[in-house]
Coordinates of C-alpha atoms and ligand atoms in Angstrom, one line a residue:
M280 CA 0.4 2.5 -6.7
L281 CA -0.5 1.9 -3.1
R282 CA -1.1 5.4 -1.8
T283 CA -1.7 8.9 -3.3
F284 CA 1.4 10.1 -1.4
Q285 CA 4.9 8.8 -0.8
E286 CA 5.2 6.8 2.5
H287 CA 9.0 7.0 2.5
R288 CA 11.5 9.5 1.2
I289 CA 14.6 7.8 2.6
R290 CA 13.8 4.1 2.7
A291 CA 14.2 2.3 -0.6
T292 CA 11.0 0.5 -1.7
Q293 CA 10.1 -1.4 -4.8
L294 CA 6.8 -2.9 -5.8
L295 CA 7.0 -6.5 -7.1
D296 CA 4.2 -5.7 -9.6
G297 CA 4.5 -7.5 -12.9
P298 CA 4.5 -11.1 -14.2
W299 CA 4.8 -13.9 -11.7
D300 CA 4.6 -17.7 -12.5
L301 CA 1.3 -19.3 -11.6
A302 CA 0.5 -23.0 -11.1
L303 CA -3.0 -24.1 -10.1
D304 CA -3.2 -27.0 -7.8
P305 CA -6.8 -28.1 -7.9
D306 CA -6.3 -31.4 -5.9
D307 CA -4.1 -29.6 -3.4
T308 CA -1.5 -32.3 -3.9
G309 CA 1.6 -30.3 -4.1
V310 CA 4.2 -29.5 -1.6
R311 CA 6.1 -26.5 -2.8
E312 CA 9.0 -28.5 -4.4
Q313 CA 6.8 -30.9 -6.3
W314 CA 4.8 -28.1 -7.8
F315 CA 7.6 -26.2 -9.3
E316 CA 9.5 -29.4 -10.3
R317 CA 6.4 -30.4 -12.2
F318 CA 6.2 -27.0 -13.8
P319 CA 9.8 -25.8 -14.1
H320 CA 8.7 -23.3 -16.7
A321 CA 5.5 -22.4 -15.0
E322 CA 2.0 -23.3 -16.1
R323 CA 1.3 -19.7 -17.0
S324 CA 2.3 -16.3 -16.1
I325 CA 0.0 -13.9 -14.3
Y326 CA 0.3 -10.2 -13.6
V327 CA 0.4 -9.3 -9.9
P328 CA -1.7 -7.7 -8.5
S329 CA -4.7 -9.4 -10.0
C330 CA -7.3 -12.1 -9.5
W331 CA -6.9 -15.4 -11.4
N332 CA -10.6 -15.5 -12.0
N333 CA -10.2 -12.7 -14.5
E334 CA -7.9 -14.9 -16.7
L335 CA -8.9 -17.2 -19.5
N336 CA -10.2 -20.6 -18.4
V337 CA -10.0 -20.0 -14.7
F338 CA -13.2 -18.0 -14.5
D339 CA -14.6 -20.2 -11.7
Y340 CA -11.5 -21.6 -10.1
E341 CA -11.6 -21.8 -6.3
G342 CA -8.7 -23.5 -4.6
V343 CA -4.9 -23.6 -4.3
A344 CA -2.6 -21.7 -6.6
W345 CA 1.2 -21.3 -6.3
Y346 CA 2.9 -18.0 -7.3
R347 CA 6.6 -17.7 -7.9
R348 CA 9.1 -15.0 -8.9
K349 CA 12.7 -14.2 -8.6
I350 CA 14.0 -11.2 -6.7
H351 CA 17.3 -9.7 -7.2
I352 CA 19.3 -8.2 -4.3
Q353 CA 22.2 -6.0 -5.2
D354 CA 24.2 -6.0 -1.9
A355 CA 23.6 -8.1 1.2
Q356 CA 20.9 -6.2 3.1
H357 CA 17.9 -6.5 5.5
V358 CA 14.6 -6.7 3.6
R359 CA 11.0 -6.3 4.5
L360 CA 8.4 -8.0 2.3
I361 CA 4.9 -6.6 2.6
F362 CA 2.0 -8.5 1.1
H363 CA -0.7 -5.8 0.9
A364 CA -3.5 -8.3 0.3
V365 CA -3.7 -11.9 -0.6
L366 CA -7.1 -13.6 -0.7
G367 CA -7.7 -16.4 1.8
H368 CA -4.9 -18.5 3.1
A369 CA -1.4 -17.5 2.2
D370 CA 2.0 -19.2 2.9
V371 CA 5.1 -17.5 1.9
Y372 CA 8.5 -19.1 1.2
L373 CA 11.8 -17.5 0.5
D374 CA 14.5 -19.8 -1.0
G375 CA 12.5 -22.8 0.2
Q376 CA 12.2 -21.5 3.7
H377 CA 8.7 -21.0 5.1
L378 CA 8.5 -17.3 6.3
G379 CA 4.9 -17.6 7.6
Y380 CA 1.2 -17.9 7.1
H381 CA -1.6 -15.4 7.0
Y382 CA -5.3 -15.8 6.8
G383 CA -7.5 -12.9 5.6
G384 CA -7.8 -11.2 2.3
Y385 CA -7.9 -7.5 2.4
T386 CA -5.2 -6.5 5.0
P387 CA -1.4 -6.5 4.8
F388 CA 1.0 -8.8 6.4
E389 CA 4.8 -8.7 6.4
F390 CA 8.1 -10.5 7.0
V391 CA 11.5 -9.0 7.9
V392 CA 14.4 -11.0 6.6
P393 CA 17.7 -9.8 8.1
S394 CA 20.9 -9.9 6.1
L395 CA 19.6 -11.4 2.9
T396 CA 22.6 -12.2 0.7
A397 CA 23.3 -10.5 -2.6
G398 CA 22.1 -12.3 -5.7
E399 CA 18.9 -14.0 -6.9
H400 CA 16.3 -15.3 -4.5
E401 CA 13.1 -17.3 -5.1
L402 CA 9.9 -16.0 -3.6
I403 CA 6.9 -18.4 -3.6
V404 CA 3.4 -17.9 -2.3
R405 CA 0.9 -20.6 -1.9
T406 CA -2.6 -19.2 -1.8
D407 CA -5.9 -20.9 -1.2
S408 CA -9.2 -19.2 -2.0
T409 CA -11.3 -22.1 -0.8
L410 CA -14.3 -21.1 1.3
D411 CA -15.7 -23.4 4.0
R412 CA -17.9 -23.1 7.1
L413 CA -15.2 -21.4 9.2
T414 CA -13.7 -19.0 6.6
I415 CA -14.7 -15.4 6.6
P416 CA -16.7 -15.0 4.5
T417 CA -18.0 -18.6 4.7
E418 CA -18.9 -20.8 1.8
H419 CA -22.3 -19.1 1.7
V420 CA -21.7 -15.7 0.3
D421 CA -23.4 -13.6 -2.3
W422 CA -20.5 -11.9 -4.0
F423 CA -17.9 -13.5 -6.2
H424 CA -14.9 -13.9 -3.8
Y425 CA -12.1 -14.5 -6.3
G426 CA -8.6 -15.7 -5.6
G427 CA -5.1 -14.3 -5.9
I428 CA -2.6 -11.7 -4.8
I429 CA -4.9 -8.7 -5.2
R430 CA -2.8 -5.9 -4.0
S431 CA 0.9 -5.2 -4.5
V432 CA 3.8 -7.1 -2.9
E433 CA 6.4 -4.6 -1.7
L434 CA 10.1 -5.1 -1.2
Q435 CA 11.8 -2.7 1.2
R436 CA 15.4 -2.4 2.0
L437 CA 16.0 -1.7 5.7
P438 CA 18.9 -0.2 7.4
D439 CA 20.2 -1.5 10.8
L440 CA 17.9 0.8 12.6
Y441 CA 14.5 1.2 11.1
I442 CA 11.1 2.6 11.9
G443 CA 8.7 -0.3 12.4
Q444 CA 5.6 1.7 13.0
L445 CA 4.3 5.3 13.2
K446 CA 1.0 5.7 14.9
I447 CA -0.6 9.1 15.4
D448 CA -3.6 10.0 17.5
Y449 CA -5.0 13.1 19.1
D450 CA -7.3 14.7 21.6
L451 CA -9.1 17.7 20.1
H452 CA -10.5 20.7 22.0
D453 CA -11.9 23.2 19.6
R454 CA -8.9 24.0 17.4
E455 CA -6.3 22.8 19.8
A456 CA -5.0 19.3 19.6
E457 CA -2.8 17.2 21.9
V458 CA -1.2 14.9 19.3
G459 CA 0.4 11.6 20.3
F460 CA 3.1 10.0 18.1
Y461 CA 4.1 6.4 18.8
V462 CA 7.2 5.5 17.0
Q463 CA 8.5 2.0 17.0
I464 CA 12.2 1.8 16.3
H465 CA 13.7 -1.6 15.5
S466 CA 17.3 -2.7 15.6
L467 CA 18.8 -5.3 13.3
S468 CA 22.2 -4.4 14.5
K469 CA 24.6 -6.5 16.6
T470 CA 25.5 -3.6 18.8
A471 CA 23.6 -1.0 20.8
Q472 CA 22.7 2.1 18.8
T473 CA 21.4 5.6 19.3
A474 CA 18.8 7.0 16.9
V475 CA 18.1 10.7 16.6
L476 CA 14.3 10.7 16.0
T477 CA 12.8 13.8 14.4
L478 CA 9.2 14.6 13.7
V479 CA 8.4 16.9 10.8
E480 CA 5.2 18.5 9.6
G481 CA 4.9 20.8 6.5
G482 CA 8.7 21.2 6.3
Q483 CA 8.8 22.2 10.0
E484 CA 10.7 20.3 12.7
L485 CA 8.3 19.6 15.5
H486 CA 10.4 17.6 17.8
T487 CA 13.8 15.8 18.1
E488 CA 15.2 13.4 20.6
S489 CA 17.7 10.6 21.0
V490 CA 16.6 7.0 21.5
Q491 CA 18.8 4.2 22.7
V492 CA 18.1 0.8 21.0
A493 CA 19.8 -2.3 22.3
A494 CA 21.1 -4.8 19.8
G495 CA 18.3 -6.7 18.1
Q496 CA 15.6 -5.0 20.2
K497 CA 12.8 -2.6 19.5
V498 CA 11.8 0.5 21.4
F499 CA 8.6 2.6 21.5
S500 CA 9.1 6.3 21.6
T501 CA 6.0 8.3 22.7
V502 CA 5.9 12.0 21.9
K503 CA 3.0 14.3 22.9
L504 CA 2.8 17.6 21.2
R505 CA 0.3 20.5 21.4
M506 CA -0.8 21.9 18.1
E507 CA -2.9 25.1 17.8
D508 CA -5.1 26.7 15.2
I509 CA -5.9 23.3 13.7
R510 CA -7.6 23.3 10.3
L511 CA -10.4 20.8 10.9
W512 CA -11.3 18.0 8.4
N513 CA -14.9 17.7 7.6
V514 CA -17.3 16.6 4.8
G515 CA -16.4 18.6 1.7
Q516 CA -13.5 20.2 3.7
P517 CA -10.6 17.9 3.4
E518 CA -7.9 19.5 5.5
L519 CA -5.0 17.1 5.9
Y520 CA -1.7 17.0 7.8
T521 CA 1.3 15.0 6.7
F522 CA 3.8 13.9 9.3
Q523 CA 7.2 12.4 8.8
A524 CA 9.1 10.4 11.4
L525 CA 12.8 10.5 10.6
I526 CA 15.9 8.7 12.0
E527 CA 19.4 8.9 10.3
M528 CA 18.9 6.2 7.7
D529 CA 15.1 5.7 7.6
D530 CA 11.8 7.4 7.6
K531 CA 8.0 6.9 7.6
I532 CA 5.4 9.4 6.4
D533 CA 1.7 9.3 7.2
R534 CA -1.3 11.6 6.9
I535 CA -4.2 12.4 9.2
G536 CA -7.1 14.8 9.5
F537 CA -8.3 16.3 12.7
R538 CA -12.0 15.9 13.4
R539 CA -14.4 14.8 16.2
I540 CA -17.0 12.2 15.6
E541 CA -20.0 12.0 17.9
V542 CA -23.7 11.2 17.8
R543 CA -26.6 13.5 18.9
D544 CA -30.3 13.5 18.3
H545 CA -30.2 10.5 15.9
R546 CA -27.5 12.2 13.9
I547 CA -23.8 11.6 13.3
T548 CA -22.0 14.9 14.1
I549 CA -18.6 15.9 12.8
N550 CA -16.9 18.7 14.8
G551 CA -20.2 19.2 16.6
A552 CA -22.4 19.7 13.5
P553 CA -24.9 17.1 12.3
V554 CA -24.2 15.5 8.9
Y555 CA -27.0 13.7 7.1
L556 CA -25.3 10.8 5.3
K557 CA -26.1 10.3 1.6
G558 CA -24.4 7.2 0.5
V559 CA -24.0 4.1 -1.6
N560 CA -22.6 0.6 -0.9
R561 CA -19.4 0.0 -3.0
H562 CA -17.8 -3.3 -3.8
E563 CA -14.2 -2.7 -4.9
E564 CA -14.8 -5.0 -7.9
H565 CA -14.8 -4.8 -11.6
P566 CA -15.3 -7.5 -14.3
E567 CA -11.8 -7.1 -15.7
W568 CA -9.9 -6.6 -12.4
G569 CA -12.0 -8.4 -9.8
F570 CA -10.8 -7.1 -6.4
A571 CA -7.4 -6.0 -7.8
F572 CA -9.0 -2.6 -8.5
P573 CA -6.7 -0.2 -10.2
P574 CA -6.1 3.4 -8.9
K575 CA -7.3 5.0 -12.2
L576 CA -10.7 3.3 -11.8
M577 CA -10.9 4.3 -8.1
Q578 CA -10.6 7.9 -9.3
K579 CA -13.4 7.3 -11.7
D580 CA -15.6 5.7 -9.1
L581 CA -15.0 8.7 -6.9
A582 CA -16.0 11.1 -9.6
I583 CA -19.2 9.2 -10.3
I584 CA -20.1 9.0 -6.6
Q585 CA -19.5 12.7 -6.2
E586 CA -21.6 13.4 -9.3
L587 CA -24.3 11.4 -7.6
G588 CA -24.2 13.9 -4.7
C589 CA -23.0 11.4 -2.1
N590 CA -21.0 12.4 1.0
T591 CA -20.3 8.9 2.1
V592 CA -19.5 5.3 1.0
R593 CA -20.0 2.0 2.7
G594 CA -17.1 -0.3 1.9
S595 CA -19.2 -3.4 1.5
H596 CA -18.1 -6.0 2.5
Y597 CA -14.3 -5.9 3.4
P598 CA -11.5 -3.4 4.1
Q599 CA -11.0 -1.5 0.9
S600 CA -7.7 -0.2 -0.6
P601 CA -5.7 2.5 1.2
Y602 CA -5.5 4.3 -2.1
W603 CA -9.3 4.6 -2.2
L604 CA -9.4 5.9 1.3
D605 CA -6.7 8.4 0.4
L606 CA -9.0 9.7 -2.3
L607 CA -11.9 10.0 0.2
D608 CA -9.7 11.8 2.7
E609 CA -8.7 14.2 0.0
H610 CA -12.2 14.9 -1.2
G611 CA -14.0 15.0 2.1
L612 CA -16.3 12.0 2.0
V613 CA -16.8 9.7 4.9
F614 CA -16.4 6.0 4.9
W615 CA -17.8 2.9 6.6
S616 CA -15.2 0.1 6.9
E617 CA -16.1 -3.5 7.7
I618 CA -14.8 -7.0 7.8
P619 CA -16.1 -9.7 5.3
M620 CA -18.3 -11.4 7.8
W621 CA -21.3 -11.8 5.6
G622 CA -24.0 -13.6 7.5
A623 CA -27.3 -13.9 5.6
F624 CA -26.8 -17.7 5.4
L625 CA -24.2 -18.1 8.2
P626 CA -25.2 -21.1 10.4
N627 CA -25.6 -20.0 14.0
A628 CA -23.3 -22.8 15.1
T629 CA -20.4 -21.3 13.3
V630 CA -20.3 -18.0 15.2
S631 CA -19.4 -19.8 18.4
E632 CA -16.5 -21.7 16.9
P633 CA -13.2 -20.5 18.4
L634 CA -11.4 -20.6 15.0
F635 CA -14.1 -18.5 13.4
Q636 CA -14.0 -16.0 16.2
E637 CA -10.2 -15.8 16.2
R638 CA -10.2 -15.1 12.5
A639 CA -12.8 -12.4 13.0
L640 CA -10.9 -10.7 15.8
T641 CA -7.7 -10.8 13.8
M642 CA -9.5 -9.2 10.8
V643 CA -11.1 -6.5 12.9
G644 CA -7.7 -5.7 14.5
E645 CA -6.0 -5.6 11.1
M646 CA -8.7 -3.4 9.6
V647 CA -8.4 -0.9 12.4
D648 CA -4.6 -0.8 12.1
L649 CA -4.8 -0.5 8.3
H650 CA -7.3 2.4 8.2
Y651 CA -6.5 4.1 11.5
H652 CA -5.1 7.3 10.1
H653 CA -7.7 8.0 7.5
P654 CA -10.0 10.8 8.6
S655 CA -12.6 9.6 6.1
V656 CA -13.2 6.5 8.2
I657 CA -15.8 7.2 10.8
F658 CA -17.4 3.8 11.3
W659 CA -16.0 0.4 12.2
S660 CA -18.5 -2.3 11.4
V661 CA -18.0 -5.8 12.7
H662 CA -20.5 -7.8 10.7
N663 CA -23.2 -7.8 8.1
E664 CA -26.5 -9.6 8.4
I665 CA -25.6 -12.3 10.8
D666 CA -28.3 -14.0 12.8
S667 CA -28.4 -11.2 15.4
R668 CA -31.2 -12.8 17.4
T669 CA -29.2 -15.3 19.3
P670 CA -27.0 -15.5 22.5
E671 CA -24.2 -16.9 20.3
A672 CA -24.2 -13.8 18.2
Y673 CA -24.3 -11.6 21.3
Q674 CA -21.3 -13.3 22.8
M675 CA -19.2 -13.1 19.6
T676 CA -20.3 -9.5 18.9
E677 CA -19.3 -8.4 22.4
R678 CA -15.8 -9.7 21.8
L679 CA -15.6 -8.0 18.4
V680 CA -16.8 -4.6 19.7
A681 CA -14.4 -4.8 22.6
C682 CA -11.6 -5.5 20.2
V683 CA -12.4 -2.4 18.2
R684 CA -12.8 -0.2 21.3
N685 CA -9.5 -1.4 22.7
R686 CA -7.8 -0.1 19.6
D687 CA -9.8 3.0 18.8
T688 CA -12.3 5.1 20.8
S689 CA -12.5 8.0 18.4
R690 CA -14.9 6.4 15.9
L691 CA -18.3 4.8 16.0
V692 CA -18.8 1.0 16.2
T693 CA -21.6 -0.4 14.1
Y694 CA -23.0 -3.3 12.1
A695 CA -25.8 -4.0 9.6
T696 CA -28.7 -6.1 10.7
M697 CA -31.3 -7.9 8.6
H698 CA -33.5 -8.7 11.7
P699 CA -34.3 -5.3 13.0
L700 CA -37.5 -6.4 14.7
E701 CA -35.9 -9.3 16.6
D702 CA -32.3 -8.1 17.0
I703 CA -30.8 -8.4 20.5
L704 CA -27.5 -6.7 19.7
L705 CA -28.8 -3.1 19.5
P706 CA -27.4 -2.0 22.9
L707 CA -23.8 -3.0 22.0
F708 CA -23.4 -0.4 19.2
D709 CA -23.1 3.3 18.8
V710 CA -25.0 3.3 15.5
I711 CA -27.4 0.7 14.0
G712 CA -27.4 -0.1 10.3
I713 CA -30.6 -1.7 8.9
N714 CA -30.6 -3.8 5.7
K715 CA -34.1 -4.4 4.3
Y716 CA -35.5 -5.0 0.8
Y717 CA -39.1 -4.1 0.8
G718 CA -40.2 -3.8 -2.7
W719 CA -37.8 -6.5 -3.7
Y720 CA -37.5 -9.6 -1.5
E721 CA -40.4 -8.8 0.7
G722 CA -43.7 -6.9 0.3
D723 CA -44.2 -3.5 -1.1
V724 CA -41.9 -0.6 -0.6
D725 CA -44.3 1.0 1.8
G726 CA -43.5 -1.9 4.1
F727 CA -40.5 0.2 5.3
K728 CA -42.8 2.6 7.2
E729 CA -44.4 -0.1 9.4
M730 CA -41.1 -1.9 9.9
L731 CA -39.4 1.4 11.0
R732 CA -42.3 2.3 13.3
Q733 CA -42.0 -1.1 15.1
F734 CA -38.2 -0.9 15.1
H735 CA -38.1 2.5 16.8
E736 CA -40.6 1.3 19.4
R737 CA -38.4 -1.8 20.0
A738 CA -35.2 0.2 20.1
E739 CA -36.7 2.5 22.7
H740 CA -37.8 -0.5 24.8
M741 CA -34.3 -1.9 24.7
G742 CA -32.7 1.4 25.8
A743 CA -31.3 1.9 22.3
G744 CA -33.8 4.5 21.2
D745 CA -31.3 7.4 21.0
K746 CA -28.9 5.7 18.7
P747 CA -28.7 7.0 15.1
V748 CA -30.2 4.5 12.6
L749 CA -28.8 4.3 9.1
M750 CA -30.5 2.5 6.3
T751 CA -27.4 0.5 5.2
E752 CA -29.0 -1.5 2.4
F753 CA -32.2 -1.3 0.3
G754 CA -32.8 -1.4 -3.4
G755 CA -33.7 -3.8 -6.2
A756 CA -32.3 -5.1 -9.5
G757 CA -32.6 -3.1 -12.7
L758 CA -31.0 -4.7 -15.8
F759 CA -29.0 -2.1 -17.7
G760 CA -30.8 -1.1 -20.8
D761 CA -34.1 -2.6 -19.9
V762 CA -36.2 0.6 -20.1
G763 CA -39.8 0.7 -21.0
W764 CA -43.1 2.5 -20.3
E765 CA -43.9 0.8 -17.1
P766 CA -42.0 -0.3 -14.0
R767 CA -41.8 -4.1 -14.7
L768 CA -39.7 -6.2 -12.3
F769 CA -36.0 -6.1 -13.3
S770 CA -36.4 -3.0 -15.5
E771 CA -34.5 0.2 -14.9
D772 CA -37.9 1.8 -14.4
Y773 CA -38.8 -0.5 -11.5
Q774 CA -35.5 0.0 -9.8
A775 CA -35.6 3.8 -10.1
E776 CA -39.1 4.0 -8.7
L777 CA -38.3 1.6 -5.8
V778 CA -35.2 3.5 -4.7
T779 CA -36.9 6.9 -5.1
K780 CA -39.9 5.9 -2.9
A781 CA -37.6 4.3 -0.3
L782 CA -35.4 7.4 -0.1
T783 CA -38.5 9.6 0.4
I784 CA -39.7 7.4 3.3
F785 CA -36.3 7.5 5.0
R786 CA -36.0 11.2 4.5
N787 CA -39.3 11.7 6.4
D788 CA -38.2 9.7 9.4
P789 CA -36.4 11.9 11.8
K790 CA -34.7 9.0 13.5
I791 CA -32.9 7.9 10.3
G792 CA -29.5 9.6 10.0
G793 CA -28.6 8.6 6.5
T794 CA -29.0 6.1 3.6
Y795 CA -26.7 3.7 1.8
I796 CA -28.3 2.4 -1.4
W797 CA -27.6 -1.1 -2.4
Q798 CA -25.6 -0.6 -4.5
F799 CA -23.2 1.6 -6.4
S800 CA -22.4 -0.7 -9.3
D801 CA -23.5 -4.2 -10.5
I802 CA -21.2 -6.9 -9.3
R803 CA -20.4 -10.5 -10.2
G804 CA -22.4 -12.9 -8.1
D805 CA -21.2 -16.1 -6.5
L806 CA -23.1 -18.9 -8.3
K807 CA -21.8 -21.7 -6.1
S808 CA -23.5 -20.5 -3.0
S809 CA -26.6 -19.5 -4.8
G810 CA -29.7 -21.2 -3.5
Q811 CA -33.0 -20.9 -5.2
H812 CA -33.3 -17.5 -3.8
F813 CA -30.5 -16.3 -6.0
R814 CA -32.1 -17.3 -9.2
D815 CA -32.7 -13.6 -9.3
R816 CA -29.1 -13.0 -10.3
A817 CA -29.6 -12.5 -14.0
R818 CA -26.4 -12.7 -16.0
S819 CA -24.8 -14.2 -12.8
F820 CA -24.6 -10.6 -11.6
N821 CA -26.1 -8.8 -8.7
N822 CA -27.9 -6.2 -10.8
K823 CA -28.9 -3.7 -8.0
G824 CA -26.2 -1.2 -9.1
L825 CA -27.1 2.4 -9.9
V826 CA -24.5 2.0 -12.6
N827 CA -23.7 -1.3 -14.4
E828 CA -20.5 -3.1 -13.9
Y829 CA -18.8 -0.9 -16.4
R830 CA -20.0 2.2 -14.6
K831 CA -22.7 3.2 -17.1
P832 CA -25.6 5.0 -15.4
K833 CA -29.0 3.5 -15.1
Q834 CA -32.2 5.5 -14.7
S835 CA -32.0 5.0 -10.9
F836 CA -28.6 6.9 -11.0
R837 CA -30.3 9.9 -12.5
E838 CA -33.1 9.8 -9.9
V839 CA -30.8 9.4 -7.0
R840 CA -28.6 12.2 -8.2
R841 CA -31.7 14.5 -8.4
I842 CA -32.7 13.5 -4.8
Y843 CA -29.3 13.5 -3.1
R844 CA -28.3 16.8 -4.7
S845 CA -31.5 18.4 -3.4
W846 CA -30.7 17.2 0.2
D847 CA -28.5 19.5 2.1
E848 CA -26.1 17.7 4.4
G849 CA -26.9 19.6 7.6
A850 CA -30.5 20.4 6.9
F851 CA -32.3 17.6 8.7
Ligands
ADA1796 C1 -27.8 -8.5 1.4 C2 -26.3 -8.4 1.5 C3 -25.7 -7.9 0.2 C4 -26.4 -8.4 -1.0 C5 -27.9 -8.0 -0.9 C6 -28.7 -8.5 -2.1 O1 -28.4 -7.5 2.1 O2 -25.8 -7.7 2.6 O3 -24.3 -8.3 0.1 O4 -26.3 -9.7 -1.2 O5 -28.4 -8.6 0.2 O6 -28.5 -8.0 -3.2 O7 -29.5 -9.3 -1.9

């Protein structure tokens, strides 16, 4: 299931979930034909969506893999194939014809195939999960990056005139909104057509108009409507509006929430009121599913995160599933969305490479497009822990921030720095995220106090002293079940004490607007890129979770629950 609500009532859609043929191609020798001639009956079958690294004997496989399945088309028709997420490089072939290529991992891409004939068709996807110096993330990354088709592939049947896109935005003044609807209508017809476009909300027709579409063309229709007595979305107050754009043979449904995001006095404000952010970093990952995280478990993650007393989640380190964001929208938690540019060991030379930058810009654009309607998303983050001390980083970051602001000015643009005392990027952002591990990788937990003192001074000096600062990562490992009388390194006790002390320090700093503990759950580590430093990944896991990888609570969970629940959102 892709969303918690139906996106189409008229358009016929089908998920191609289920068994696909899979052939691994470790030497990258195959052209498409050779592969499936060599494996006419397929090497193995794999359930899509999934990650192949969760199957037997492919635990560590990084490289090329071919997927294949048949699709059956009843009567000749136009079809749209949407790949909701394929890790790394993806090439798609239909009946031997190359439909296109996509690079990414966590955002959808699609192909429209007009007039596909009735009968059986062969769909093949070549995926390549290889990381190198110009992929995002690069070969140096500290989470297991997996391979495969991780979100559903969707087959839609399109009429001659169809809705290509529905984008909704608004200007909010108190409880009045000017709402803009941008509807893209495409024609696959050989003759000019007229569409009657209707906009509906809550069973009520808001607007109707005729739109002329020339043969084979697309038109944008812009409709501006004033809405009054708006029910505002906020933390713990998940007021949502569902809109449907309709033409005769087609429709598209989407959902938004009305709220205003700003910053004031080192705080994030929603609808004018400050919200202190109590959060965790969440990887959308599980030992059985990898990144193909099932909706049922998302519901459980949400329940645990709510139990913890959180009002926010950072989606570390890539755009997470729309289903997950639907849940956050519906329960009134706010979300930080980011692209997988993970920089702790990213060579500085890489950030100036045109291909690297182009990939990053595409990823940022696709992230914003994917999550644009979710009221829970209030931060767009462009990178994590790159070397933010250099002119190369500045130049690339300027481009990324401009790319976000060109698409969306209603949210805050941010990043997470690991060099707070030397960082030159502070002025580029609305909000600064700091990742630091006092009490784990460096010094004593009290080191946070001096670091923050110096940071605030420096931020002031750089003209960035007013910006809200969020502690976006801090924490330490605690091996599940290792409980004792004293806080030894790697014990649950040590982790609980470290996190508790750190939270108290941040809470007493009026310039800190919120905290995201590293991390919600233990995750699988990436051993290939592990240097000496990552010898601390016992069990090959990053063990800094408040819950283990099966979501069982550690002592730190109970301590954080006590603390977060005692903090009132608006009280600071
Ligand atoms: C970094 C990084 C995280 C994780 C963490 C850790 O801050 O952003 O992805 O690797 O360190 O556990 O060391």
